[in-house]
XYZ file of C-alpha atoms in Angstrom:
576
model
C 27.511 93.472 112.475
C 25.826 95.616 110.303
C 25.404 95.146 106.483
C 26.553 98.054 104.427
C 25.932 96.655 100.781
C 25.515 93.630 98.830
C 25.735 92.482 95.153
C 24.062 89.721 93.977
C 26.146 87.419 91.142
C 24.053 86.747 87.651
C 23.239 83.182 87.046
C 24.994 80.317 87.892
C 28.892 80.949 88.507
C 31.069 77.952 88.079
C 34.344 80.421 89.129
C 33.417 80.750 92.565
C 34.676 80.896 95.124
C 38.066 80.674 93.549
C 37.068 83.652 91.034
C 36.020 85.412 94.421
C 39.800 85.614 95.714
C 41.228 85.559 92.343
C 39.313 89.520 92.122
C 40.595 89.857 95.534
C 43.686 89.489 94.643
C 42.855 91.745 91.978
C 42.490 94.732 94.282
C 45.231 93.944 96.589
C 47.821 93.660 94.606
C 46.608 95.877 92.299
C 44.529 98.716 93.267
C 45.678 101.514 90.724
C 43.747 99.417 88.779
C 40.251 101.271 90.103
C 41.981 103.918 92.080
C 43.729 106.455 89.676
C 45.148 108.141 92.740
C 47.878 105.411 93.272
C 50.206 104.147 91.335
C 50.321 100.517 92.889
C 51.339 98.986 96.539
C 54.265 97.444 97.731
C 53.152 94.218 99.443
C 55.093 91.501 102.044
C 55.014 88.040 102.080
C 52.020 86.307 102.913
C 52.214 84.245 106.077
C 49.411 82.046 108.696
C 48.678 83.711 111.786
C 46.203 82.871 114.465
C 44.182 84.361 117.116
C 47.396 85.364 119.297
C 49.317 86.915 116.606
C 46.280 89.250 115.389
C 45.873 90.828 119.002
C 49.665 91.096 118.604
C 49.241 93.133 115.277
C 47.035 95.666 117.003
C 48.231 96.975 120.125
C 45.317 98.741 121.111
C 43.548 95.243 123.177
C 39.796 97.140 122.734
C 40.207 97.694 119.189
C 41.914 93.963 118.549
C 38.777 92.552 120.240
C 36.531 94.597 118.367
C 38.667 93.558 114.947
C 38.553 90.142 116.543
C 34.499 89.949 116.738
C 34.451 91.804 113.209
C 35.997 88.721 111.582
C 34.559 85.777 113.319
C 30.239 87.212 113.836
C 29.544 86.506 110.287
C 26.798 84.370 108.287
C 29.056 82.130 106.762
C 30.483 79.471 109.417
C 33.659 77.317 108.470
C 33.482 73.585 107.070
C 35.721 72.711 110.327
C 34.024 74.205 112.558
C 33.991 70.888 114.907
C 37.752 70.594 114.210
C 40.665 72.793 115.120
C 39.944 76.894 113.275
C 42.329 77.297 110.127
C 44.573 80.462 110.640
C 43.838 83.440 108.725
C 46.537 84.309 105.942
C 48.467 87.411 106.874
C 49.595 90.431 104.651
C 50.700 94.317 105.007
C 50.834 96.409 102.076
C 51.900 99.897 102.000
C 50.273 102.285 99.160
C 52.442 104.417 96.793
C 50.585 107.189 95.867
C 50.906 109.051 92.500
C 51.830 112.822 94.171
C 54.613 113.435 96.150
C 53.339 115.360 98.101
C 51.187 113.553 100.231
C 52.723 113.723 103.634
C 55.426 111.947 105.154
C 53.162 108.686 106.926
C 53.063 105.588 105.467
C 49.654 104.575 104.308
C 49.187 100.852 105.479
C 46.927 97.984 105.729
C 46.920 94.996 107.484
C 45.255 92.531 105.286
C 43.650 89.285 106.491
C 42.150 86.297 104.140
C 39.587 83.935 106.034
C 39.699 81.019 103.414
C 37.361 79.430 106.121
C 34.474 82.002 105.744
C 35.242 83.680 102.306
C 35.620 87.075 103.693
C 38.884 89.394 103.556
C 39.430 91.730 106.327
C 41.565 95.387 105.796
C 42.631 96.966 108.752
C 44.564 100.512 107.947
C 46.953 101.925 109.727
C 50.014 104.958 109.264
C 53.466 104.903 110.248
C 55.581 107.826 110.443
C 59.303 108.534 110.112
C 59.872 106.911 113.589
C 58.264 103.551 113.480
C 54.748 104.877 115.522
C 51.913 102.973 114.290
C 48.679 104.611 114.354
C 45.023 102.556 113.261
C 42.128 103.820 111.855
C 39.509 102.111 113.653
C 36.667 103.906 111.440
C 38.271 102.371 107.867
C 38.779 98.585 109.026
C 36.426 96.843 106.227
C 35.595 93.189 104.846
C 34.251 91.655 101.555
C 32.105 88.309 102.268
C 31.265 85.912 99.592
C 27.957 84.571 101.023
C 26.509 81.572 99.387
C 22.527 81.314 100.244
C 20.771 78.438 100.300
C 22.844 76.698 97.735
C 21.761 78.604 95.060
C 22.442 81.815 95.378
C 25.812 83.992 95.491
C 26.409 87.070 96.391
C 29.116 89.518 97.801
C 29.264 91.948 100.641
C 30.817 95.336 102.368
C 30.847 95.703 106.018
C 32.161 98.285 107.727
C 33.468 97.958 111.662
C 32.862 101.847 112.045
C 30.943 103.616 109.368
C 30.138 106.741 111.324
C 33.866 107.327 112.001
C 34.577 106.538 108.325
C 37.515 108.980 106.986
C 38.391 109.504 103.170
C 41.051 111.823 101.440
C 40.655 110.029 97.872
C 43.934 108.245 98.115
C 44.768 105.521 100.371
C 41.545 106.497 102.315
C 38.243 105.895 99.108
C 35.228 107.107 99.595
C 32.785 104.730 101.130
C 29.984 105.650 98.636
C 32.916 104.520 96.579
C 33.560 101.701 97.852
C 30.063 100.362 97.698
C 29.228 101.335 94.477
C 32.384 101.477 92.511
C 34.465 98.881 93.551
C 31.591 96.358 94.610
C 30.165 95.576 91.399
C 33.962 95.434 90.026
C 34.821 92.608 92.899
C 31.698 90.785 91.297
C 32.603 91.537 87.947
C 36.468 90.453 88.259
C 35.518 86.717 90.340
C 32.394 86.134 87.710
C 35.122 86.651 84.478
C 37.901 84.851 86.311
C 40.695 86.153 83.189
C 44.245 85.936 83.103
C 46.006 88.184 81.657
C 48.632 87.274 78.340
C 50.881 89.164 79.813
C 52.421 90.284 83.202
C 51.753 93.271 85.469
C 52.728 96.387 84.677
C 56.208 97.395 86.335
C 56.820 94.108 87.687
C 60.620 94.155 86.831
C 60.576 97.886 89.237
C 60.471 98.790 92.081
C 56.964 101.227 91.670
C 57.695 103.309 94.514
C 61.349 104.616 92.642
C 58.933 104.708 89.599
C 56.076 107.079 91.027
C 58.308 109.420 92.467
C 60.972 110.003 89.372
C 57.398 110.235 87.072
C 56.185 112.760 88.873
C 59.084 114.489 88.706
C 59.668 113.888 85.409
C 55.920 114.939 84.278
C 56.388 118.166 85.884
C 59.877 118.591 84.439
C 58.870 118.287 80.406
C 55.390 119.167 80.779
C 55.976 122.686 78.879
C 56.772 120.182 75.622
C 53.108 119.981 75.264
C 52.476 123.797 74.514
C 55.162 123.938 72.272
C 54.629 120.923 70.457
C 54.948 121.108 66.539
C 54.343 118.373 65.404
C 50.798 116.848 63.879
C 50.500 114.204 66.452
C 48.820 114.477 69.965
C 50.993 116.272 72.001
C 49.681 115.023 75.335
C 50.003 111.296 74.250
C 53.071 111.287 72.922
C 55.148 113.601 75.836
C 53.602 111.883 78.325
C 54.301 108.142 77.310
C 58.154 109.216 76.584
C 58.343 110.672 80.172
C 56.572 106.953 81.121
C 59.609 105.077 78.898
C 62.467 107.459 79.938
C 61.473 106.948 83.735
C 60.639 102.816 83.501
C 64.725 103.233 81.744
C 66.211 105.597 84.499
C 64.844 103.221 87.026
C 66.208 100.341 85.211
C 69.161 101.660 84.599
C 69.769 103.121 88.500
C 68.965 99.215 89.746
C 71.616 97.822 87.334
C 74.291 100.459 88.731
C 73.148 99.247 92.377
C 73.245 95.777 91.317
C 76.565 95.234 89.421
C 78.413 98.054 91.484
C 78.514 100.702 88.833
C 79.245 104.728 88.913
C 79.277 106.186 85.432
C 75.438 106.624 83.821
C 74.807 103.730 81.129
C 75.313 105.141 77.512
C 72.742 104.495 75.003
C 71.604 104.565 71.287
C 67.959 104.922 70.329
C 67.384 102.942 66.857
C 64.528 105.002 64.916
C 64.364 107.776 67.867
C 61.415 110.006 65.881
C 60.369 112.572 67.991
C 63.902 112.446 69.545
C 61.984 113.261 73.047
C 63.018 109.926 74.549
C 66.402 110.910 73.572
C 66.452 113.971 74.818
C 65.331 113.058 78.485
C 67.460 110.441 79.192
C 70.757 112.848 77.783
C 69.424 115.719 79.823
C 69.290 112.958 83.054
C 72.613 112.493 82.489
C 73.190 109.158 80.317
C 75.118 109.833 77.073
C 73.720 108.640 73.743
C 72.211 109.449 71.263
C 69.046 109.076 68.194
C 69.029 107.757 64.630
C 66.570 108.042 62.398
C 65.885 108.392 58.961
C 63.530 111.547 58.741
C 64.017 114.769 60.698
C 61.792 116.178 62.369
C 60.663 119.724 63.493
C 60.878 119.116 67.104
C 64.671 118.250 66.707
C 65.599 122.131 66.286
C 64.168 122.734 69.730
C 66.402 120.541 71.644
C 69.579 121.822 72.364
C 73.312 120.815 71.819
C 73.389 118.287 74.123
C 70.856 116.093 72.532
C 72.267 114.336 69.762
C 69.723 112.747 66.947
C 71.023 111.983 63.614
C 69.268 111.493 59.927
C 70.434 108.612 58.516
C 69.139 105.169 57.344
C 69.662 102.261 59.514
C 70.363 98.846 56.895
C 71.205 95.367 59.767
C 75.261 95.322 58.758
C 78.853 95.245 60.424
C 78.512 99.444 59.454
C 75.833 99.591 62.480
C 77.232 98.012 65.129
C 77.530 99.585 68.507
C 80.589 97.756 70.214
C 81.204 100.713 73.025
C 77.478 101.127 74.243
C 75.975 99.842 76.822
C 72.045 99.705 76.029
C 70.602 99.818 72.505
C 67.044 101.376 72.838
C 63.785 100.597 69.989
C 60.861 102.234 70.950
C 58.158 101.350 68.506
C 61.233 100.547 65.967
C 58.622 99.041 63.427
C 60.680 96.652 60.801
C 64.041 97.314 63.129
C 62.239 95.585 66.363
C 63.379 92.092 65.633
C 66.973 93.239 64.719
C 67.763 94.795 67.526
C 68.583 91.971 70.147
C 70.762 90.681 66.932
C 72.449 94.110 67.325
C 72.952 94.348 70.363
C 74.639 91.062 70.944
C 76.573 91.104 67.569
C 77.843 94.337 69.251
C 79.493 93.205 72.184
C 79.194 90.684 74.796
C 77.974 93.376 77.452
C 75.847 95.236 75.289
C 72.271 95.250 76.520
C 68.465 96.137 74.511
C 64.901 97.729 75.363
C 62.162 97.193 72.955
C 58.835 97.870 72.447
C 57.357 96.362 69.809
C 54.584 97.795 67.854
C 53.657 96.918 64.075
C 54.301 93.599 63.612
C 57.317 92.948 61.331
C 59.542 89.484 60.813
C 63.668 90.173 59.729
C 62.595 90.886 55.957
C 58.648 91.012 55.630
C 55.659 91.313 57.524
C 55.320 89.175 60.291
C 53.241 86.088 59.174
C 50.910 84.973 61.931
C 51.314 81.264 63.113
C 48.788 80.433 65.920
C 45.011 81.006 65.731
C 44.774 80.668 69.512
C 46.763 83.539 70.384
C 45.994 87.664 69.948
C 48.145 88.576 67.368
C 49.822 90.908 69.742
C 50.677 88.148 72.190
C 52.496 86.051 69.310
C 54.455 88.690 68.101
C 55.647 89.295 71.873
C 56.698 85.893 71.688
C 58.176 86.210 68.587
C 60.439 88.580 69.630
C 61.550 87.139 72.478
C 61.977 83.985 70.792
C 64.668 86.181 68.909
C 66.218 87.295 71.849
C 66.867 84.122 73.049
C 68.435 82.858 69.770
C 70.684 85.925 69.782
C 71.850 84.629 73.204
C 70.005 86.763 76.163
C 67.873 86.199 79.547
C 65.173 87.460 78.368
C 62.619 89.736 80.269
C 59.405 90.784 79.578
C 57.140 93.556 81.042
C 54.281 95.839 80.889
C 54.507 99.900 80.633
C 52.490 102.321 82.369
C 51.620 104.010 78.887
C 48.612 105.549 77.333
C 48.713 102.945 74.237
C 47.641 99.395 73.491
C 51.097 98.584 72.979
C 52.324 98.738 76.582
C 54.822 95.241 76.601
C 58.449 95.786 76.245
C 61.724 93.112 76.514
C 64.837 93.745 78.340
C 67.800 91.675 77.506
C 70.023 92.839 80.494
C 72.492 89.465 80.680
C 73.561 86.340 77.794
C 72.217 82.935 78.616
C 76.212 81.613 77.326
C 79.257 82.509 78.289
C 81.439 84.516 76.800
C 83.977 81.592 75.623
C 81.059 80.099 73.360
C 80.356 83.720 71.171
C 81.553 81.266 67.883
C 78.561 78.748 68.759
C 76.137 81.711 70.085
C 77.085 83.608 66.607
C 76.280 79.950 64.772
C 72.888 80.036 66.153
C 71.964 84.003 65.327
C 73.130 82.989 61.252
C 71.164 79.950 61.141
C 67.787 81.194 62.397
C 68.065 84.712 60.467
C 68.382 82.560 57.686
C 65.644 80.575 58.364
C 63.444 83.003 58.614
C 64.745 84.726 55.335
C 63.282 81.391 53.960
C 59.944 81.251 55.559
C 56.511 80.974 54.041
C 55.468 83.821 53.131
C 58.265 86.255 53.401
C 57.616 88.751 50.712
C 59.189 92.218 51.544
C 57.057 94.701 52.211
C 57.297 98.432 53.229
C 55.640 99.340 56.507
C 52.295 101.540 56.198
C 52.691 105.319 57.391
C 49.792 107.290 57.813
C 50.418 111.408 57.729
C 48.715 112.065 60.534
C 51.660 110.476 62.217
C 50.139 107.900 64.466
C 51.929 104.841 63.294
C 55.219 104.602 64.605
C 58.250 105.841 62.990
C 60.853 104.098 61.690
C 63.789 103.387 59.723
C 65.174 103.273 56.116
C 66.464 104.203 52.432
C 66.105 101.996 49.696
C 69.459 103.307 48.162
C 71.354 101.460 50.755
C 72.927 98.433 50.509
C 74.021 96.397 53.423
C 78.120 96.331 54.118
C 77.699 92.249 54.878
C 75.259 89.128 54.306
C 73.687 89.308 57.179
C 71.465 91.617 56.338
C 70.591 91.470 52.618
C 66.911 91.521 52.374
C 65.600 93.733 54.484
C 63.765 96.518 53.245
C 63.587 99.671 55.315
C 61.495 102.712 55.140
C 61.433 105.296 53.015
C 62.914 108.144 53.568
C 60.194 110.588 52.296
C 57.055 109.941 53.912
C 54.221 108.336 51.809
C 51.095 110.568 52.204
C 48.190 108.003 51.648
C 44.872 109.589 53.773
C 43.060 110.410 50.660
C 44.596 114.034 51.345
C 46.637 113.604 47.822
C 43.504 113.019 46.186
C 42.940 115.109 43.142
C 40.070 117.846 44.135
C 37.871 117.246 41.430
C 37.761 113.485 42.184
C 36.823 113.942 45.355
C 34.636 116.462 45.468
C 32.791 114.176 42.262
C 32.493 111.464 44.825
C 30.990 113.220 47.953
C 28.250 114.892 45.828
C 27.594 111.694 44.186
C 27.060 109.910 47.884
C 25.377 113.165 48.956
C 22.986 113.366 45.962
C 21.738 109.406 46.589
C 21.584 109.828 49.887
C 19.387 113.162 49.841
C 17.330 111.513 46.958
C 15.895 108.559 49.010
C 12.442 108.484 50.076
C 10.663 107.487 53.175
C 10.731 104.426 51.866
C 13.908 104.159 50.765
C 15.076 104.912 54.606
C 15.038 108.669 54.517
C 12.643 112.015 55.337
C 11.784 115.027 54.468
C 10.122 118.074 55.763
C 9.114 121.531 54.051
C 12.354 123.156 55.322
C 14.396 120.380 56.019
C 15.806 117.075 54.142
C 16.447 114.410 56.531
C 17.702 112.279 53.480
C 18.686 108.256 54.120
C 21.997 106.519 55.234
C 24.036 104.078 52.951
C 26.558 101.366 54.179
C 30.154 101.771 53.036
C 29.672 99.197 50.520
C 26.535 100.742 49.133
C 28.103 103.834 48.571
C 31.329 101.930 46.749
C 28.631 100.172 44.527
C 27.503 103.663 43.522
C 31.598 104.463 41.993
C 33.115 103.651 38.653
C 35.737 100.930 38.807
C 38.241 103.655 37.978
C 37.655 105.534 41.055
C 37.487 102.298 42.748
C 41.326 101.553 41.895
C 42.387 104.921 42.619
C 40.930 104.375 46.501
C 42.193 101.376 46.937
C 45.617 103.110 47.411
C 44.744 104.623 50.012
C 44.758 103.660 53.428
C 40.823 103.424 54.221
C 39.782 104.233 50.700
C 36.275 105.000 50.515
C 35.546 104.910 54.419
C 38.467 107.477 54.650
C 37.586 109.871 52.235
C 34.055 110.318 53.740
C 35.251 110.558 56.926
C 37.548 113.285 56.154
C 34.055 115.027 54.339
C 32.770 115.223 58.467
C 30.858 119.032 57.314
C 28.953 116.904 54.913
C 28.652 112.948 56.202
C 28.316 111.520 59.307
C 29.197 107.972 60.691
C 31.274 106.064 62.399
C 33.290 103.348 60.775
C 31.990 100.658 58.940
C 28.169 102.044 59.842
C 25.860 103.757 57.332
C 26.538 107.316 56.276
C 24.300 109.963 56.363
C 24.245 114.050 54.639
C 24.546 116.140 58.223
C 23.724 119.673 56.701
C 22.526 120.371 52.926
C 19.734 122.730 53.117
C 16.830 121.896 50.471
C 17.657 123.708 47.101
């Protein structure tokens, strides 16, 4: 059997072999991973098979020999050898690619583990709308974890066919690909041996409904991103609302299946911004509608039938949403831990989506608790802890989104029954209040930056709640706070970019800097350097801004040049 490639491990590697199926694992349940042509697999149950029941998978009795030899003529030889062979662990997963169009076959693969001899065998195969199974004999390939003389570990490709080898990109790689791609990934994955915080992405879904009704989506609302007027990235932003309005469409079509249902769910999105979110799921059919405090531009564009409204949002009995079925906070900022409370205040079959963002407790900042967890990860858990107080089964999973911020919470059901809502209500009071009376819990207003990249939110400061439950919390502004250095008065900072340009162009050679007859090089100075150079006046006056110093400069890019928190240097000032 010939040897197509091999990867050596680095050093000593205490994770193998379990690290080695832990990355296999990796790529078979996981492959859009590495592949950006699919958008995941739908895999069965794992079962034993033997000898018999492999020449029973392939009908072809040639090609099952051949497949048959392929798995057993290897270098590593099984610790029981003398002793009845352990079956092989059985799998078939079917590929869901990210176009729609890509014929009418199932893309398959047969996938067999050899715990015995560390190797994993993929034989592919189609099926079309009939049942009729064809294999490709020239893609059937193994990984081999090979162990040499006690020492040494490595991993390798072989290839049953390679001269017969077919690739379209998708469910077919390249075998260069393969080799040199995916390879040193395999050894990269089993050497790290990391769990993840938090789950797999669309693991409440199914990802096949998912891939199709994004595509369809994407091509639906792609036109938003010409027309776009806002100041944020157009392409980020439409795209991960198609993401969130198709991971809720799917959600919402398995409910309907589930409990029986006809009419669309009705929803109300709790600091909508954009409105886009909105928008999609109203023109798919679901009434509801945004709140928010700010307008924005983009609203005009929509038409009738999306309905966003300006107005503050203050926790109360005045914003309660008994005849709705799903309340909706999408990066909801200091709303995101009120809005399972809303939800089940609401009604007893009220439901919530959130995705949390900025990290924000009922009336402060969220105060972190537990060194040993990513901030992100405890505020997840915060959350959800607050779900589960306010009564519901609580779900958790990850987005297919272009952010950082990709884990969302469903409450879809109540962990009491309805006859105990005076006891669940009991619970909700005493830990809102308990939190009102943590360490720590100074109110404080969320930070918006103008270029509109933090997430939007709620709030009025004229407002005052209707009820108890929700004295305290202090929501957003209504006018946004402009705080990029932008504001700045122009003689201030033009005063402070000549004064860093002027030290920086004045250093020597051996100060750091050059010169030439035509050209001066100048030095670099560290952030704090260049602060050392201001008065304390225009010291306090930065400090209000978000980034201060390191902001300013960076908005002078003509002039200075750096990336953050690394030394500045003059890009262009000719010699006078």
């Amino acid at each position: 059997m010939p040897k197509l490639f091999e990867v050596k491990f680095p050093g000593e590697c205490k994770a193998l072999p379990e690290g080695f199926w832990s990355a296999v694992d990796v790529w078979i349940k996981k492959p859009h991973v590495v592949n950006k042509r699919l958008c995941g697999v739908k895999e069965t149950e794992s079962r034993d098979v033997g000898r018999e029941a492999v020449l029973s998978l392939l009908e072809e009795p040639d090609l099952a020999q051949d497949v048959l030899s392929f798995m057993t003529c290897c270098r590593n030889t099984p610790e029981n050898t003398h002793e009845k062979e352990t079956p092989w662990v059985s799998s078939v997963r079917t590929f869901i690619p990210k176009v729609n169009n890509y014929g009418t076959n199932l893309h398959k693969e047969v996938i067999l583990k050899d715990f015995g001899r560390q190797q994993v065998t993929f034989v592919p195969f189609e099926e079309d709308s009939e049942g009729k199974v064809s294999l490709k004999r020239g893609n059937i390939y193994q990984f081999q974890l090979l162990h040499q003389d006690c020492e040494e570990w490595s991993l390798e490709l072989h290839v049953l066919a390679s001269d017969q080898w077919f690739s379209d990109g998708v469910a077919y790689p390249r075998l260069p690909w393969l080799s040199s791609d995916l390879l040193p990934k395999l050894v990269r994955w089993a050497t790290e041996c990391k769990s993840s915080e938090f789950r797999s992405t669309l693991s409440l879904l199914p990802v096949e409904k998912y891939s199709v009704m994004y595509q369809t989506l994407k091509e639906k609302y792609k036109a938003m991103v010409k027309v776009w007027p806002e100041v944020t990235d157009p392409e980020k932003f439409v795209y991960e609302d198609v993401a969130i309005a198709t991971y809720l469409l799917v959600l919402w079509e398995e409910e309907r299946v589930e409990k029986g249902l006809t009419e669309k769910q009705s929803f109300v999105d709790l600091g909508c911004g954009n409105g886009l979110l909105v928008h999609i799921l109203a023109n798919e059919g679901h009434p509801g509608k945004g709140i928010d405090v700010r307008r924005r531009k983009i609203w005009d564009m929509f038409g009738p039938q999306t309905l966003l409204e300006e107005k503050a949002i203050t926790p109360s009995e005045s914003f309660l949403f008994p005849d709705t079925d799903w309340l909706i906070g999408n990066h909801s900022d200091e709303l995101t831990p009120w809005i399972p409370v809303i939800a089940a205040r609401s009604s007893y079959s009220c439901r919530y989506f959130v995705l949390p963002c900025c990290f924000f407790d009922f009336f402060a900042k969220y105060q972190r608790r537990h060194c040993k967890k990513s901030q992100y990860k405890e505020y997840i858990d915060f959350i959800t802890e607050v779900s589960v107080v306010s009564g519901f089964n609580t779900e958790e999973d990850c987005l297919r989104i272009p952010s950082t911020k990709r884990v969302c919470l469903v409450g879809k059901s109540r962990n009491y029954q309805i006859s105990h809502e005076a006891e669940a209500e009991e619970r909700r009071a005493h830990y809102i209040q308990s939190r009102q009376k943590a360490p720590g819990a100074t109110v404080q207003r969320s930070d918006i930056r103008s270029d509109g990249n933090c997430c939007h939110g709620e709030g009025d400061p004229d407002r005052t709640p209707d009820s108890s439950w929700g004295v305290g919390f202090q929501p957003r502004d209504k006018v946004e706070t402009v705080r990029n250095c932008a504001a700045l008065p122009r003689d201030l900072v033009n005063g402070v970019v000549l004064q860093v340009a002027n030290v920086i162009l004045g250093m020597t050679e051996e100060d750091g800097g050059g010169s030439s007859s035509d050209w001066n090089r100048g030095g670099s100075l560290s952030v704090n350097e260049a602060a050392g150079l201001m008065k304390q006046e225009t010291l306090q006056l930065l400090k209000k801004e978000c980034g201060g110093l390191q902001t300013l400069l960076k908005n002078n890019h003509q002039v200075f040049r750096g990336l953050p928190l690394s030394p500045v240097q003059v890009r262009y000032l000719p010699t006078q």
